mmCIF file of C-alpha atoms in Angstrom:
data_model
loop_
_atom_site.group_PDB
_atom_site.id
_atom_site.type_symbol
_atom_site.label_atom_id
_atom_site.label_comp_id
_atom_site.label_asym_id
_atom_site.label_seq_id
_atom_site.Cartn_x
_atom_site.Cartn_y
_atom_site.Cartn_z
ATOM 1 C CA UNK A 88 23.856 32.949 11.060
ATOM 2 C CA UNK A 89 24.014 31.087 14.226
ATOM 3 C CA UNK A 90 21.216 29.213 15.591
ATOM 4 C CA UNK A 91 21.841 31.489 19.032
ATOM 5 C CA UNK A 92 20.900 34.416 16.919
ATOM 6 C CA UNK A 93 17.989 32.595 15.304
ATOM 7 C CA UNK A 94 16.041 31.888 18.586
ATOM 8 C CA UNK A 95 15.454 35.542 18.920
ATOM 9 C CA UNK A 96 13.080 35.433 16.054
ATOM 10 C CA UNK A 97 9.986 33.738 15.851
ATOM 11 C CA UNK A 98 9.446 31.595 12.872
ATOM 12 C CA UNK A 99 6.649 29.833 10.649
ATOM 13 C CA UNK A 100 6.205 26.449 9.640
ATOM 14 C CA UNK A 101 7.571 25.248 6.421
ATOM 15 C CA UNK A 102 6.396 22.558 4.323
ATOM 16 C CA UNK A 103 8.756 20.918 1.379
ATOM 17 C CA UNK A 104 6.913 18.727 -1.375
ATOM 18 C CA UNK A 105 9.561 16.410 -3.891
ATOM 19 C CA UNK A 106 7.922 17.311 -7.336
ATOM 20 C CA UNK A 107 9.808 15.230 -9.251
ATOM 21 C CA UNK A 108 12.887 12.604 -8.300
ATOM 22 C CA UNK A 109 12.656 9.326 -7.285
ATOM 23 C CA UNK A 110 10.530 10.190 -3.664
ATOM 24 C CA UNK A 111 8.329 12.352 -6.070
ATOM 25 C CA UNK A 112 5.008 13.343 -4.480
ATOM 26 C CA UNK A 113 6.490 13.013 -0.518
ATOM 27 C CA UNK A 114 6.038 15.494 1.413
ATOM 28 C CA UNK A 115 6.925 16.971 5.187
ATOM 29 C CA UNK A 116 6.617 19.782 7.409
ATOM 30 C CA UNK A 117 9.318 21.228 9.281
ATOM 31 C CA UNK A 118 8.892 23.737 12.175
ATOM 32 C CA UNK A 119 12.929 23.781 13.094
ATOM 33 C CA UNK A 120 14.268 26.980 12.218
ATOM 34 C CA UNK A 121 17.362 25.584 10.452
ATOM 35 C CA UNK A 122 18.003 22.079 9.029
ATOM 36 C CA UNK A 123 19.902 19.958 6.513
ATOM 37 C CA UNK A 124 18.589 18.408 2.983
ATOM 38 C CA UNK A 125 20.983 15.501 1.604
ATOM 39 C CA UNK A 126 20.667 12.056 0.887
ATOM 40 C CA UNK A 127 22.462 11.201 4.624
ATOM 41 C CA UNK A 128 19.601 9.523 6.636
ATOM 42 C CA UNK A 129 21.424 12.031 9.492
ATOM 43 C CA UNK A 130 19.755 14.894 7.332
ATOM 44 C CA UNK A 131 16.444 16.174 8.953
ATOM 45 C CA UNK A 132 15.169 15.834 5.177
ATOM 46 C CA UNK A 133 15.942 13.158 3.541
ATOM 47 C CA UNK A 134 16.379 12.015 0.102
ATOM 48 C CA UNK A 135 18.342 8.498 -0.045
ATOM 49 C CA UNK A 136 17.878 7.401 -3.384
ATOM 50 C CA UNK A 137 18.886 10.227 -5.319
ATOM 51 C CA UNK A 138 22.491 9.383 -6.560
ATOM 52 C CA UNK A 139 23.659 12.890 -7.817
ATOM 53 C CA UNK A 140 22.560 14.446 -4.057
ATOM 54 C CA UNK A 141 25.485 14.622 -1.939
ATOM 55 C CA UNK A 142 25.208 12.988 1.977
ATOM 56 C CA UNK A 143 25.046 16.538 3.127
ATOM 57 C CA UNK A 144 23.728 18.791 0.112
ATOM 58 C CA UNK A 145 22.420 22.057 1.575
ATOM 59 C CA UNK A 146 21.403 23.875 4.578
ATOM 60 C CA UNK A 147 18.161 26.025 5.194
ATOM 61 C CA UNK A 148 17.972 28.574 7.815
ATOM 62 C CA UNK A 149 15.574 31.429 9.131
ATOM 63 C CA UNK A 150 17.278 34.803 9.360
ATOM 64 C CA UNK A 151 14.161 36.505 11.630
ATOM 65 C CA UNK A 152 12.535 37.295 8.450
ATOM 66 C CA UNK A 153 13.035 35.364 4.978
ATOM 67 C CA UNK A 154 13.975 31.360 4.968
ATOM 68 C CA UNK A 155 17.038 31.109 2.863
ATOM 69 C CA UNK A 156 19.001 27.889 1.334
ATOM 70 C CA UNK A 157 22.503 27.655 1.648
ATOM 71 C CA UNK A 158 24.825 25.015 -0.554
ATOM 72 C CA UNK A 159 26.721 23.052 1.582
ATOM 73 C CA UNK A 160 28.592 20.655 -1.751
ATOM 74 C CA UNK A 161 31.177 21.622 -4.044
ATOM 75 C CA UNK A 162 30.355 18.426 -6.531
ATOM 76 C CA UNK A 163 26.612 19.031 -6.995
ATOM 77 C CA UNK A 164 25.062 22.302 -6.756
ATOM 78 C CA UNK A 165 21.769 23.499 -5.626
ATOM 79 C CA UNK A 166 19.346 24.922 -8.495
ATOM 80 C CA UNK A 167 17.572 27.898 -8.479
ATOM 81 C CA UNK A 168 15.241 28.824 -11.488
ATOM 82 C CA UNK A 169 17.886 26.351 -13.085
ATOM 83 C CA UNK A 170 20.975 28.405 -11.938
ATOM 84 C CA UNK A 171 23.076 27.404 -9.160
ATOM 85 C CA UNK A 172 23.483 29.526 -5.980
ATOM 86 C CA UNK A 173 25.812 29.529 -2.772
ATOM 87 C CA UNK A 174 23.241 31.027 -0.393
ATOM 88 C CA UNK A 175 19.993 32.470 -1.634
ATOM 89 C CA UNK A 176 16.742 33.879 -0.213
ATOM 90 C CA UNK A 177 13.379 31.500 -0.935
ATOM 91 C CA UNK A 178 9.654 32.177 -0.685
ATOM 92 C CA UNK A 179 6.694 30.834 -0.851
ATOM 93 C CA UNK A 180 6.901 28.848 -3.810
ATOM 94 C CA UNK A 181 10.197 28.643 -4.632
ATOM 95 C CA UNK A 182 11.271 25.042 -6.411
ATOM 96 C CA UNK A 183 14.852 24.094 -5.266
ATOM 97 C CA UNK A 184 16.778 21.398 -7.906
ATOM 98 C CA UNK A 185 19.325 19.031 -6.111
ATOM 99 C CA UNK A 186 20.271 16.456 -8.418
ATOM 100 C CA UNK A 187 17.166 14.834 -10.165
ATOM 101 C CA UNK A 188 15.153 15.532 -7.517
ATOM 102 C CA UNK A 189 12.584 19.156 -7.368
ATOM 103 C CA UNK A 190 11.629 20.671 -3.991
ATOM 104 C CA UNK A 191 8.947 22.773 -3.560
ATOM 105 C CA UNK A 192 9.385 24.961 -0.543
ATOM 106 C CA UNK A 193 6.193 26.870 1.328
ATOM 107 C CA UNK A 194 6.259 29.148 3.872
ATOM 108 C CA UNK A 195 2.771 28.622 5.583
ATOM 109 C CA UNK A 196 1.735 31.909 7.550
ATOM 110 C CA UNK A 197 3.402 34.431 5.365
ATOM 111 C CA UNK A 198 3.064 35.337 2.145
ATOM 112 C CA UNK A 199 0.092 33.244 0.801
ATOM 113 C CA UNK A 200 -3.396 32.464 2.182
ATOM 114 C CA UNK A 201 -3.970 28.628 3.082
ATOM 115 C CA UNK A 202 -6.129 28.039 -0.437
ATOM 116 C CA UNK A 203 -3.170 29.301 -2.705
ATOM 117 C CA UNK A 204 -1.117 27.010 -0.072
ATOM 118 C CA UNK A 205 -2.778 23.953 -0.870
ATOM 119 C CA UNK A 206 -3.189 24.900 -4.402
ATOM 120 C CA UNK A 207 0.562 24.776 -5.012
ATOM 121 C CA UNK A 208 1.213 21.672 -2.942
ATOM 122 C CA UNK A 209 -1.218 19.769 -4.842
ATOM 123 C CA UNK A 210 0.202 16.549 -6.613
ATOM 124 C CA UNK A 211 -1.997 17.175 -9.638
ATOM 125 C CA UNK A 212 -0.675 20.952 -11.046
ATOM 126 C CA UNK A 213 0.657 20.562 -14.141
ATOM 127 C CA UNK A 214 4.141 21.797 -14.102
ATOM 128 C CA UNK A 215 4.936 24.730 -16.396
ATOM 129 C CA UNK A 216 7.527 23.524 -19.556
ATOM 130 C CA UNK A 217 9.136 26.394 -20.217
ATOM 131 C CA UNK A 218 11.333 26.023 -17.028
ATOM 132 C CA UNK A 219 12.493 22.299 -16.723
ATOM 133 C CA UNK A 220 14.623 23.278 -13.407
ATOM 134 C CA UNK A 221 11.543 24.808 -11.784
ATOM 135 C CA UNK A 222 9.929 28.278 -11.798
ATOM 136 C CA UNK A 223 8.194 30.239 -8.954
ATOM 137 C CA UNK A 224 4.999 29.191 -7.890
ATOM 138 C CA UNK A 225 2.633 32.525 -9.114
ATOM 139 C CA UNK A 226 3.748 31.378 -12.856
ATOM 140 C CA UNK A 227 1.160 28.663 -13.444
ATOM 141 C CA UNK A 228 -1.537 31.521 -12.455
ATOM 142 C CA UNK A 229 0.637 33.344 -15.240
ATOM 143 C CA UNK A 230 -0.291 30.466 -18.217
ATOM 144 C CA UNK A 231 -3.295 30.254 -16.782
ATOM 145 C CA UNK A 232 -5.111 33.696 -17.391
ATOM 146 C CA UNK A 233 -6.962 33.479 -20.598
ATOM 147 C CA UNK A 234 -7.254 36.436 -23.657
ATOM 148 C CA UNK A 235 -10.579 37.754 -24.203
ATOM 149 C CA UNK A 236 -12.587 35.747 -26.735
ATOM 150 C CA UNK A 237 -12.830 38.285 -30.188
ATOM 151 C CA UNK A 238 -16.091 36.091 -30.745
ATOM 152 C CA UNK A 239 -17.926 36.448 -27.673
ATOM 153 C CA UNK A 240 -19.981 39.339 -28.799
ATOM 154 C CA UNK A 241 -21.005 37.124 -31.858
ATOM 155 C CA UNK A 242 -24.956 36.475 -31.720
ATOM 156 C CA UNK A 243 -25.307 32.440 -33.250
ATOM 157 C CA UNK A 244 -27.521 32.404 -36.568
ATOM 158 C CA UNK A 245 -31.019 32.084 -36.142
ATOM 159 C CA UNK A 246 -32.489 28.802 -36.283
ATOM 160 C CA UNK A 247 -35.103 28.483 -39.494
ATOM 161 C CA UNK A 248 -38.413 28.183 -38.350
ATOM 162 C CA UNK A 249 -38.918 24.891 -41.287
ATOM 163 C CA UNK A 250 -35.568 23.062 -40.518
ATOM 164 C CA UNK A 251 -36.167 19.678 -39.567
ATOM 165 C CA UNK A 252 -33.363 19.719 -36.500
ATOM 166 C CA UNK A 253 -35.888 22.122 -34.595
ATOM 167 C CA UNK A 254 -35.795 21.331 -30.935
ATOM 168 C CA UNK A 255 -39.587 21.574 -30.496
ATOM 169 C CA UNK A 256 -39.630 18.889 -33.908
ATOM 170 C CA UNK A 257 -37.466 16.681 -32.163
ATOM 171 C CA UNK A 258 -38.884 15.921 -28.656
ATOM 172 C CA UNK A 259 -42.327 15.537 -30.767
ATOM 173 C CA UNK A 260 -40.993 12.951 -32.799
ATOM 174 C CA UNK A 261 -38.406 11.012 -29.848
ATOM 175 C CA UNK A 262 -42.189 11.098 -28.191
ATOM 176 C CA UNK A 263 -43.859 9.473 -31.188
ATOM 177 C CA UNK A 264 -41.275 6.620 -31.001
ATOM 178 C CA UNK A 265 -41.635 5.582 -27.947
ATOM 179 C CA UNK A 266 -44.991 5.515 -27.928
ATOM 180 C CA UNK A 267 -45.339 3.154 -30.684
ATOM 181 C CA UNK A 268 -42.519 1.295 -29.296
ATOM 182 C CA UNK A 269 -44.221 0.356 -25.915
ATOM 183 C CA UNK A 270 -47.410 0.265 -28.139
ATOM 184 C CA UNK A 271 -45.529 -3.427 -30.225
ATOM 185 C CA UNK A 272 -43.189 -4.419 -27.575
ATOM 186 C CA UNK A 273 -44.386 -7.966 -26.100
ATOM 187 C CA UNK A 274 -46.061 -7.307 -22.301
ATOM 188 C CA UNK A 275 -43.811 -9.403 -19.952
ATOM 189 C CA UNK A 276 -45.258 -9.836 -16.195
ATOM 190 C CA UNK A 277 -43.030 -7.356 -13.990
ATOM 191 C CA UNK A 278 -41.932 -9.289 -10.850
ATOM 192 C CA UNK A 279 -42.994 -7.582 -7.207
ATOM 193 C CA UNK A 280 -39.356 -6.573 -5.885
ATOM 194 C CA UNK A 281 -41.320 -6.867 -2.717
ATOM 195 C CA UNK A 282 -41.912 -10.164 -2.404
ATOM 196 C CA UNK A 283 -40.924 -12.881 0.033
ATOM 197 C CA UNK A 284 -37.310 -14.203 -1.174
ATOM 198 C CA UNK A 285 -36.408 -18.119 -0.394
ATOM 199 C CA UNK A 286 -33.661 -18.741 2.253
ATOM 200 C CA UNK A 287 -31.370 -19.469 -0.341
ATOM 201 C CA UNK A 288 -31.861 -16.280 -2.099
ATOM 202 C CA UNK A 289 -31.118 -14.487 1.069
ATOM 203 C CA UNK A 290 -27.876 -16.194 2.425
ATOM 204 C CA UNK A 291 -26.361 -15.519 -1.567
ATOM 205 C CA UNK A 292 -27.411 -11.635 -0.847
ATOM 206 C CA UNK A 293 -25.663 -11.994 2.789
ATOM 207 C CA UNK A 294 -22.759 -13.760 0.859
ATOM 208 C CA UNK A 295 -22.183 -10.875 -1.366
ATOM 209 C CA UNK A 296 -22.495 -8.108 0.928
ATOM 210 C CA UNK A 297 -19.729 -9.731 3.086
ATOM 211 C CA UNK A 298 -17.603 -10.103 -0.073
ATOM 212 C CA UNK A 299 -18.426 -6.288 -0.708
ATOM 213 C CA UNK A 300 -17.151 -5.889 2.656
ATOM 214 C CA UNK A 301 -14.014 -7.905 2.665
ATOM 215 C CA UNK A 302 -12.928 -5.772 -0.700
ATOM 216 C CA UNK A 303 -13.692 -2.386 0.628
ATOM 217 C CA UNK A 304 -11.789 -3.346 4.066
ATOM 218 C CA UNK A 305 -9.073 -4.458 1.731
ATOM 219 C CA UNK A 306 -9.202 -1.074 -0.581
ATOM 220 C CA UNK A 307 -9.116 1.149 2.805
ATOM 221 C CA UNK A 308 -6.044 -0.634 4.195
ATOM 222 C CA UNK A 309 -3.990 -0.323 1.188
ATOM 223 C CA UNK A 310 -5.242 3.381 0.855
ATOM 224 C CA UNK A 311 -4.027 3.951 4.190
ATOM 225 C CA UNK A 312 -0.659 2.586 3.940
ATOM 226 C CA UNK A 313 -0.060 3.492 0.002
ATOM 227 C CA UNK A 314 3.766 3.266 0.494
ATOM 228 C CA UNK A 315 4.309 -0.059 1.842
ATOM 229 C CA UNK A 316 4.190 -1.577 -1.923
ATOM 230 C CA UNK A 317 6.442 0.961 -2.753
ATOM 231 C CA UNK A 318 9.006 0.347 0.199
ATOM 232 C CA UNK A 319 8.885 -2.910 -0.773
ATOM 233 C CA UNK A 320 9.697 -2.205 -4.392
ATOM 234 C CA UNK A 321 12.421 0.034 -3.043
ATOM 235 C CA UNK A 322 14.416 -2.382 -1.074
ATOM 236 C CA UNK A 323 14.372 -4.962 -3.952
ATOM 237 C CA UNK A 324 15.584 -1.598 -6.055
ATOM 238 C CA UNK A 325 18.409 -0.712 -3.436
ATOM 239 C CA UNK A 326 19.377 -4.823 -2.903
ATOM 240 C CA UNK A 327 19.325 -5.033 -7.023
ATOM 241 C CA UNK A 328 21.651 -1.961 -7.332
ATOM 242 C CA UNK A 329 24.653 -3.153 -5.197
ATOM 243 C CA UNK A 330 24.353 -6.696 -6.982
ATOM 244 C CA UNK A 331 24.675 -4.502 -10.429
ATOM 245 C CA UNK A 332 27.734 -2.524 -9.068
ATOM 246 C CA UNK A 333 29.597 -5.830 -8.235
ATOM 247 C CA UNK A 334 28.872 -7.837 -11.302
ATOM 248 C CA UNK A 335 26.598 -10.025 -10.289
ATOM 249 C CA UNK A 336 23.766 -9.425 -12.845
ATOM 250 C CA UNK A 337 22.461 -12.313 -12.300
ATOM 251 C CA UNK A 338 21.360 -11.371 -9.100
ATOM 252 C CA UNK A 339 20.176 -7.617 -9.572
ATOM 253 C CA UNK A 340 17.984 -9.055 -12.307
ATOM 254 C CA UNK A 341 15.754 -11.388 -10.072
ATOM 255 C CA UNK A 342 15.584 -8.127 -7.562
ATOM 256 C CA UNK A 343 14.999 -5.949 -10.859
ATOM 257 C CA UNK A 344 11.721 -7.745 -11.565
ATOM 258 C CA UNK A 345 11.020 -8.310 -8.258
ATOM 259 C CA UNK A 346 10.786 -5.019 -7.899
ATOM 260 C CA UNK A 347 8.634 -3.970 -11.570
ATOM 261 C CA UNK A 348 6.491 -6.772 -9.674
ATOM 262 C CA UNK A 349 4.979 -4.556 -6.596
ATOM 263 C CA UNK A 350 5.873 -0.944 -8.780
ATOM 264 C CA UNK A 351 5.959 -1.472 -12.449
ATOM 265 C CA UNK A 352 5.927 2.072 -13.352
ATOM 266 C CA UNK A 353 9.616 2.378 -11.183
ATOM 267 C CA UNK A 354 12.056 4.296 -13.128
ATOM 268 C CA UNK A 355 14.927 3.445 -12.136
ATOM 269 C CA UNK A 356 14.439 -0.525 -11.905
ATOM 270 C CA UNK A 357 13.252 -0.491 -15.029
ATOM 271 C CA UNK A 358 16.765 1.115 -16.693
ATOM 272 C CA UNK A 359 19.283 -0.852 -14.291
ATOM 273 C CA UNK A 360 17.116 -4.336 -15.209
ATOM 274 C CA UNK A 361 17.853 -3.582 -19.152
ATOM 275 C CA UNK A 362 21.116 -2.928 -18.176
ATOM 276 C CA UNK A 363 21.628 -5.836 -16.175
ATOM 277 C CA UNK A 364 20.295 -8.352 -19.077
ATOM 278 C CA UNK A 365 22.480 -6.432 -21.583
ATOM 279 C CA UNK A 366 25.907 -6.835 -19.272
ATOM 280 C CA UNK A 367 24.699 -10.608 -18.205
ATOM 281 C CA UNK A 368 24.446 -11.428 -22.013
ATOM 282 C CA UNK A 369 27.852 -9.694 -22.504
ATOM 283 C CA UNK A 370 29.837 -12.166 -19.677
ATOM 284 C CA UNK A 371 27.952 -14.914 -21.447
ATOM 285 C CA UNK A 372 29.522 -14.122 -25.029
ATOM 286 C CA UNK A 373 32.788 -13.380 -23.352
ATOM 287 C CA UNK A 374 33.163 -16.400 -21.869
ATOM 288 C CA UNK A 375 32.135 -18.026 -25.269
ATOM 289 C CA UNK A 376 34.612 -16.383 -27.248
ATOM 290 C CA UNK A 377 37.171 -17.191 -24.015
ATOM 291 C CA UNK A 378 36.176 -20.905 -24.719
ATOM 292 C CA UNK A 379 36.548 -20.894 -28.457
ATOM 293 C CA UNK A 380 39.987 -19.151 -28.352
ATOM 294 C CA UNK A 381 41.201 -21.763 -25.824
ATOM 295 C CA UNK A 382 40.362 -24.496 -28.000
ATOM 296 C CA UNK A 383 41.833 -23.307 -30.887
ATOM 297 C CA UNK A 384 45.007 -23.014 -28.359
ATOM 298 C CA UNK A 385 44.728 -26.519 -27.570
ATOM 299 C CA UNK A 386 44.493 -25.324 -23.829
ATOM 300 C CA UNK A 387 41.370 -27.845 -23.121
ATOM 301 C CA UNK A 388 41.359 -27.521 -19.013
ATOM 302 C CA UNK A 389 40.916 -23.627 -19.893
ATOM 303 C CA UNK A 390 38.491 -24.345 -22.623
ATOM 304 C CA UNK A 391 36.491 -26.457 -20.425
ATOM 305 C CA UNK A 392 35.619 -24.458 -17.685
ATOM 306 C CA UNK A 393 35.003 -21.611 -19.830
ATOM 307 C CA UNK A 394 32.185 -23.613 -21.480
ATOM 308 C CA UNK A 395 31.187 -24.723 -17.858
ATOM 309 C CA UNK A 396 30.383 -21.202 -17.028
ATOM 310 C CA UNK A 397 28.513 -20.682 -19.774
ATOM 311 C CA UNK A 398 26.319 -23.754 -19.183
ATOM 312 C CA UNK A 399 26.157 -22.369 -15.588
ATOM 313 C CA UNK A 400 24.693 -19.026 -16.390
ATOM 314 C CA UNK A 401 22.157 -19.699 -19.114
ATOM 315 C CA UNK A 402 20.892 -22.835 -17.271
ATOM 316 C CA UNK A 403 18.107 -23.678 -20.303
ATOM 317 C CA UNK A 404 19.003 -26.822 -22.636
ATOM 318 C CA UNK A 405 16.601 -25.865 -25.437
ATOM 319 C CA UNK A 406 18.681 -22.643 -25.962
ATOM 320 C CA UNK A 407 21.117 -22.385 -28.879
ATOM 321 C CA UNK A 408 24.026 -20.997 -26.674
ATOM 322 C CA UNK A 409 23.469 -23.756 -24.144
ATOM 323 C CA UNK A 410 24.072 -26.261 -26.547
ATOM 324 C CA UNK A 411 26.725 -24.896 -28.613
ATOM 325 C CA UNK A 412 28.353 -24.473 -25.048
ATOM 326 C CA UNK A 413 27.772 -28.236 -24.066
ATOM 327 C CA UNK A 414 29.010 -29.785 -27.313
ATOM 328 C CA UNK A 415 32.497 -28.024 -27.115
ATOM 329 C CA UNK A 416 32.660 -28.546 -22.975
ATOM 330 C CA UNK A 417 32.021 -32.405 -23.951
ATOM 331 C CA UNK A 418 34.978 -31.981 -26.590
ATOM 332 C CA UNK A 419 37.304 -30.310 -24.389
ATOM 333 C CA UNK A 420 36.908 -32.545 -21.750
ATOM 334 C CA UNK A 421 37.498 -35.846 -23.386
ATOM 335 C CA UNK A 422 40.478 -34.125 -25.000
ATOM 336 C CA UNK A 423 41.825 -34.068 -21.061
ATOM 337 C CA UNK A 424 40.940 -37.305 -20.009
ATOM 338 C CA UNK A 425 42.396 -38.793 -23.341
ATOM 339 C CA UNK A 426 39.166 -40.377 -24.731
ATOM 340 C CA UNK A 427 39.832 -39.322 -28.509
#
């Protein structure tokens, strides 16, 4: 439909909430009636770090009376209730999948009232398990109704009127105790909180309100800018990630960790710095088996600098490899310069 035809129509606001994916619990309001989804930063909602969306994933547009989502990629398809779709009507509720990422679309001003609205956009509903690719937003209400209780008409047995767990029995005899207890305990003389403090006594009171202060200034700034950690953390993520796809593990391991460092609970720097220590340790025995072969070759130059870059990348002289690596680059390279 062309956007000519749309401005006939009036429209409501929608609001889209990532339920899962790596922007999971982001969330944004759009009052246009038709824009783009992709991980393009051209797309009016954007989801960058999301490898299997495409730049320009899928289009959403306002017909004059339902919202509908239209699939704009022919490698990576847009989910519906786990089956893909070409162009399909959403509601209220609705979760779209585009790659790992789950969107929760709502329509506010038609359909649902505004407490059923912020029910379903909030971060803490459990999401229902029996549809992984999402499910429409009535079905946690579904889960949640519960069957009538056979045992609610049950009466409980009657207490005996002689057991020793009586309620009346027990306050009697918590009473008892404590009597006698304040009756032995040693008197101590209870200090006036009202009197007159010393000056030092004061200032350490002054010093610890201001300390209370400083941390609660310090709580409410992060709370109002909870992401910048995270952007942080991202950037080292997105830096580590192009070291990793051109070899240099080295390098997408410090930004790996420097990344678990401000977000440990980060997904995806987590996997890609396991995978970058398990590659780096693979170049490391490859260029020890590279030197070994060489010297067995007689090829010493060869051998040499193949030890060289082993001594390079592991950089510790207590470790095993290190010195295996500096014995045979010693051996190979008075084999070159002739000192037998």
């Amino acid at each position: 439909m062309s956007s000519k035809a749309l401005s006939f129509h009036s429209h409501p606001e929608s609001e889209w909430t990532i339920v899962s994916g790596p922007l999971s619990g982001s969330k944004v309001k759009i009052q246009s009636p038709q824009f783009s989804i992709g991980r393009s930063q051209e797309c009016d909602l954007s989801i960058p770090h999301d490898p299997k969306i495409s730049r320009m994933h899928a289009k959403v547009y306002w017909d004059g009376t339902t919202y509908h989502v239209q699939s704009l990629s022919k490698e990576n398809p847009v989910l519906i209730n786990g089956k893909p779709i070409s162009d399909s009507e959403i509601h209220s509720g609705t979760i779209i999948q585009l790659g790992d990422s789950q969107i929760r679309f709502i329509e506010h001003g038609g359909g649902l009232t505004l407490p059923q609205v912020e029910e379903l956009a909030s971060p803490h509903l459990a999401p229902v398990p029996q549809e992984p690719y999402g499910t429409p937003a009535s079905a946690p209400y579904q889960h949640t109704q519960q069957a009538p209780n056979p045992y609610a008409q049950r009466k409980p047995p009657k207490q005996s009127s002689t057991s020793l767990l009586n309620p009346k029995r027990l306050i009697i005899y918590g009473l008892l105790a404590g009597i006698l207890l304040l009756s032995f305990s040693p008197t101590e003389e209870k200090k006036n909180p009202f009197d007159i403090r010393n000056e030092k006594q004061i200032e350490a009171d002054i010093n610890d309100a201001e300390e209370l202060q400083k941390a609660a200034e310090a709580t409410r700034a992060e709370r109002l800018n909870p992401t910048l950690s995270q952007r942080k953390a991202q950037e080292n993520y997105v830096s580590g990630f192009r070291d990793f796809r051109k070899g240099q593990y080295e390098r997408s391991i410090s930004s790996f960790q420097a990344c678990l460092a401000l977000n440990p609970n980060h997904p995806l720097c987590n996997r890609y710095l396991k995978l970058s220590q398990k590659k780096f340790g693979e170049l490391i025995q490859y260029h020890m088996v590279l030197g070994r072969k060489y010297r067995d070759q007689n090829q010493y130059r060869a051998c040499r600098s193949a030890f060289k870059n082993v001594m390079v990348m592991v950089r510790d002289p207590s470790s095993s490899i290190y010195k295996e690596a500096k014995s045979n680059y010693v051996a190979c390279n008075n084999m070159v310069e002739g000192r037998f």
